CSV table of C-alpha atoms in Angstrom, one decimal:
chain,number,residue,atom,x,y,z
N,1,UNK,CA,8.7,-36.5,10.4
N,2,UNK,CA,8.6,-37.6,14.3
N,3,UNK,CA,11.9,-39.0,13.7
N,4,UNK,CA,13.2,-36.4,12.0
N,5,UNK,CA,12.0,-34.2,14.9
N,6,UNK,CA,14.1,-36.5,17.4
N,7,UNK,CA,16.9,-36.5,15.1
N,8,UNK,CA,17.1,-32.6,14.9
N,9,UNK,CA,17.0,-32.5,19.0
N,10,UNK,CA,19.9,-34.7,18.6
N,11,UNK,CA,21.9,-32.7,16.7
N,12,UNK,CA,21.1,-30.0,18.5
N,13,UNK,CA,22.5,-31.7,21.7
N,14,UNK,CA,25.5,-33.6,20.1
N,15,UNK,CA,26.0,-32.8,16.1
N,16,UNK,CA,28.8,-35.0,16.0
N,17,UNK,CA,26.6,-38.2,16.6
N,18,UNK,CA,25.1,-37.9,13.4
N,19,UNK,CA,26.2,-39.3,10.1
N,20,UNK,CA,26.4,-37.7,6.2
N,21,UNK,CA,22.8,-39.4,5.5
N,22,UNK,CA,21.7,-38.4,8.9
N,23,UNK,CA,22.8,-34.9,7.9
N,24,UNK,CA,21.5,-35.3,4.8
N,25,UNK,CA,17.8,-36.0,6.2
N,26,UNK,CA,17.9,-33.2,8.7
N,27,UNK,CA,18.9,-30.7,6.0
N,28,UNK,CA,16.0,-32.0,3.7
N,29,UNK,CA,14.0,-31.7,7.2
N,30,UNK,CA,14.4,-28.2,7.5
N,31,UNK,CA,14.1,-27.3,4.0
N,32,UNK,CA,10.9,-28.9,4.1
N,33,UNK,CA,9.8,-27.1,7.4
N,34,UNK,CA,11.3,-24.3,6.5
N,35,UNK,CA,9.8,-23.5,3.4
N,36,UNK,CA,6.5,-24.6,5.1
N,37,UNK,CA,6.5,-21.8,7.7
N,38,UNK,CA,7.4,-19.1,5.0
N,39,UNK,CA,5.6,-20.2,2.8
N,40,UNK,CA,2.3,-20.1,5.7
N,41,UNK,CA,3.9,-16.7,6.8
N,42,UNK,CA,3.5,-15.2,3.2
N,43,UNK,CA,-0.2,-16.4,2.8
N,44,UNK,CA,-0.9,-14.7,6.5
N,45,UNK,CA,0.0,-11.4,5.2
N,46,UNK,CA,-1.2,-11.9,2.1
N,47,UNK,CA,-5.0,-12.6,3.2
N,48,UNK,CA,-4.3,-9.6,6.0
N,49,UNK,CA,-4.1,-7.4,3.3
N,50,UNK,CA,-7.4,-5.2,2.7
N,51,UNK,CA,-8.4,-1.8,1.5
N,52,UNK,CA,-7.8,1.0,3.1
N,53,UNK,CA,-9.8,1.6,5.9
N,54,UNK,CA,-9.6,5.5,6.3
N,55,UNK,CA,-8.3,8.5,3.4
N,56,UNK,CA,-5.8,10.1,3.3
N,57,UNK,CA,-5.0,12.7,5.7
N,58,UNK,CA,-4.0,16.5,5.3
N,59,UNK,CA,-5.6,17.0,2.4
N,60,UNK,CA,-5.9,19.9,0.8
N,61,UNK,CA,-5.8,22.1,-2.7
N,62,UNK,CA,-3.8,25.1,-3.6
N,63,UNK,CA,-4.5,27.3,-7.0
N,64,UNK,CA,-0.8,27.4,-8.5
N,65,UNK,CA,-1.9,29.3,-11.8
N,66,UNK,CA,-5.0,30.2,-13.7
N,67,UNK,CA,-5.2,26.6,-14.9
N,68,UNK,CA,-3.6,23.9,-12.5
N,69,UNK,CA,-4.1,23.3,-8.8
N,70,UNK,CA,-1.7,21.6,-6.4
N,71,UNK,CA,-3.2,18.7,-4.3
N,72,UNK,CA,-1.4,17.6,-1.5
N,73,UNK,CA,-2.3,14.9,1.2
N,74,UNK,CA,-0.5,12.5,3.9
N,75,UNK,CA,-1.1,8.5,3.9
N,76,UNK,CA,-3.6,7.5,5.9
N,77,UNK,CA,-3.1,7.0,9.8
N,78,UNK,CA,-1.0,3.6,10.5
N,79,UNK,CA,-3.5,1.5,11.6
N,80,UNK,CA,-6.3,1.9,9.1
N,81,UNK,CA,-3.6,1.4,5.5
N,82,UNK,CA,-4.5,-2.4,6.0
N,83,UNK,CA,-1.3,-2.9,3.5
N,84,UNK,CA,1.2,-1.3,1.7
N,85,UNK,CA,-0.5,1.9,0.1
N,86,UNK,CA,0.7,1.3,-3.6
N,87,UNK,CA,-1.2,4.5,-5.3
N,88,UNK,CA,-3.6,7.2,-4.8
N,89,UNK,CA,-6.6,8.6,-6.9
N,90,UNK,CA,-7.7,12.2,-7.3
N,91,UNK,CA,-11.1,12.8,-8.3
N,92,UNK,CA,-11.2,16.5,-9.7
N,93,UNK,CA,-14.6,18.3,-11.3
N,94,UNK,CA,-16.2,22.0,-11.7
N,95,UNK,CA,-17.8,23.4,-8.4
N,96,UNK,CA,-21.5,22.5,-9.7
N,97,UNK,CA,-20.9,20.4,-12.8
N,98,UNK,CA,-23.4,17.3,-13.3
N,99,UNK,CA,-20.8,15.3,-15.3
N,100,UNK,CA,-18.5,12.9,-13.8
N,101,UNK,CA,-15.5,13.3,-12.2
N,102,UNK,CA,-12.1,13.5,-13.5
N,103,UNK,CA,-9.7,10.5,-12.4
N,104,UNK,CA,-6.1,10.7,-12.0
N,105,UNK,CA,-4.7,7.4,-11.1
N,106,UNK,CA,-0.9,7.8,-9.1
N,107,UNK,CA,0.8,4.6,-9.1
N,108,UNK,CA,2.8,5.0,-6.4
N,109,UNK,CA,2.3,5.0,-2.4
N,110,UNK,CA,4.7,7.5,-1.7
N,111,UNK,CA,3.7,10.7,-4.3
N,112,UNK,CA,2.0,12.8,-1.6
N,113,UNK,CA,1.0,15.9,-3.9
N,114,UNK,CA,0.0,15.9,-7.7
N,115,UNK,CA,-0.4,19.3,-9.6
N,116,UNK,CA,-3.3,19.3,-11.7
N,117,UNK,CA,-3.7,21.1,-15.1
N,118,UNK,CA,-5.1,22.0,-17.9
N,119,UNK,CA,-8.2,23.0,-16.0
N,120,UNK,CA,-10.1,26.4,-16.8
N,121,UNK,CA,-9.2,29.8,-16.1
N,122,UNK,CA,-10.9,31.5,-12.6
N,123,UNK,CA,-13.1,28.4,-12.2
N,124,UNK,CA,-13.9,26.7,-8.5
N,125,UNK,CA,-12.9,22.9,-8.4
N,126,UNK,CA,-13.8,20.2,-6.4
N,127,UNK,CA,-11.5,17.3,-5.4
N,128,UNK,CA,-11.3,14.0,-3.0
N,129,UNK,CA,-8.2,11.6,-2.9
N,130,UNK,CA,-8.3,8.6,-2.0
N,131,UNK,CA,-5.2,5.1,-1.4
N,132,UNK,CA,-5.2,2.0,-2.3
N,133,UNK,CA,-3.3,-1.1,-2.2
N,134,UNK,CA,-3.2,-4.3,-4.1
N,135,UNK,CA,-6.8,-5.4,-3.4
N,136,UNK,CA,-8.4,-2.0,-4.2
N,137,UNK,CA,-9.7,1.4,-3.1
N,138,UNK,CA,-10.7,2.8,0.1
N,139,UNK,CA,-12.8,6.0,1.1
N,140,UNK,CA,-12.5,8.8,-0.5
N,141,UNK,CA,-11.3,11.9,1.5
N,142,UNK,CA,-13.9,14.7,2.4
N,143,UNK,CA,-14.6,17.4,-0.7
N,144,UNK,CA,-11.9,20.3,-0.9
N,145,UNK,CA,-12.6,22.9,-3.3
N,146,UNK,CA,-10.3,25.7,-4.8
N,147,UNK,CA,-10.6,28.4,-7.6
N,148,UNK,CA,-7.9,28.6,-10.3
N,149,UNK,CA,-6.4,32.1,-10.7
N,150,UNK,CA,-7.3,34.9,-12.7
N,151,UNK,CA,-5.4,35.4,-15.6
N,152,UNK,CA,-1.9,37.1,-15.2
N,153,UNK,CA,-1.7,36.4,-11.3
């Protein structure tokens, strides 16, 4: 590789000194290098992805009709998506219910509001979102809560 290394400084200062096998070696050279550093530069990001640090932001619910509600949120601030966001979850339940939440996975990092329905007529919800990237989930937002509508309004 040293000599390869002097070699490419002597190309760079006269190319025509070199020969076809010369050229040939320097091109392999570079390839090799090359590929090396992308290669290195791809497994950097890749281990520099993480969760999300923070939720989403701006969250917040909106009764549409007497059985769906609109969430709607922003990504999470810059510096805290550790990644590309690649999907959201909402977690939706009854004001007050023991059983588990509902989970509604959104595959995709740039769906910012999700209308929710088939839920119960006049009945207070609960909800957190939260973003994730390719190596998982991060926090959950802080509880929003909204009441479908009454019937006919």
């Amino acid at each position: 590789m040293e000599n390869l290394e002097r070699s490419w400084t002597k190309v760079m200062k006269s190319p025509k000194s070199m020969n076809p096998a010369q050229m040939l070696d320097m091109f392999r050279y570079f390839t090799v290098t090359g590929a090396f550093h992308v290669e290195n530069t791809i497994s950097h990001y890749k281990n520099s992805i993480t969760v999300p640090s923070q939720p989403p932001t701006s969250f917040s619910l909106t009764a549409k009709t007497s059985t769906s509600i609109e969430a709607s949120w922003q990504l999470p601030p810059e510096d805290s998506r550790n990644g590309i966001i690649t999907g959201f979850k909402l977690f939706f339940n009854k004001k007050g219910s023991s059983g588990s939440s509902v989970q509604i996975t959104i595959n995709s990092g740039s769906t910012l509001t999700k209308v929710v329905t088939g839920l119960d007529k006049y009945t207070q919800y609960e909800c957190q979102v939260l973003a994730f990237t390719s190596v998982g989930d991060g926090p959950k937002s802080s509880v929003e809560s909204e009441r479908t509508m009454e019937d006919g309004k």
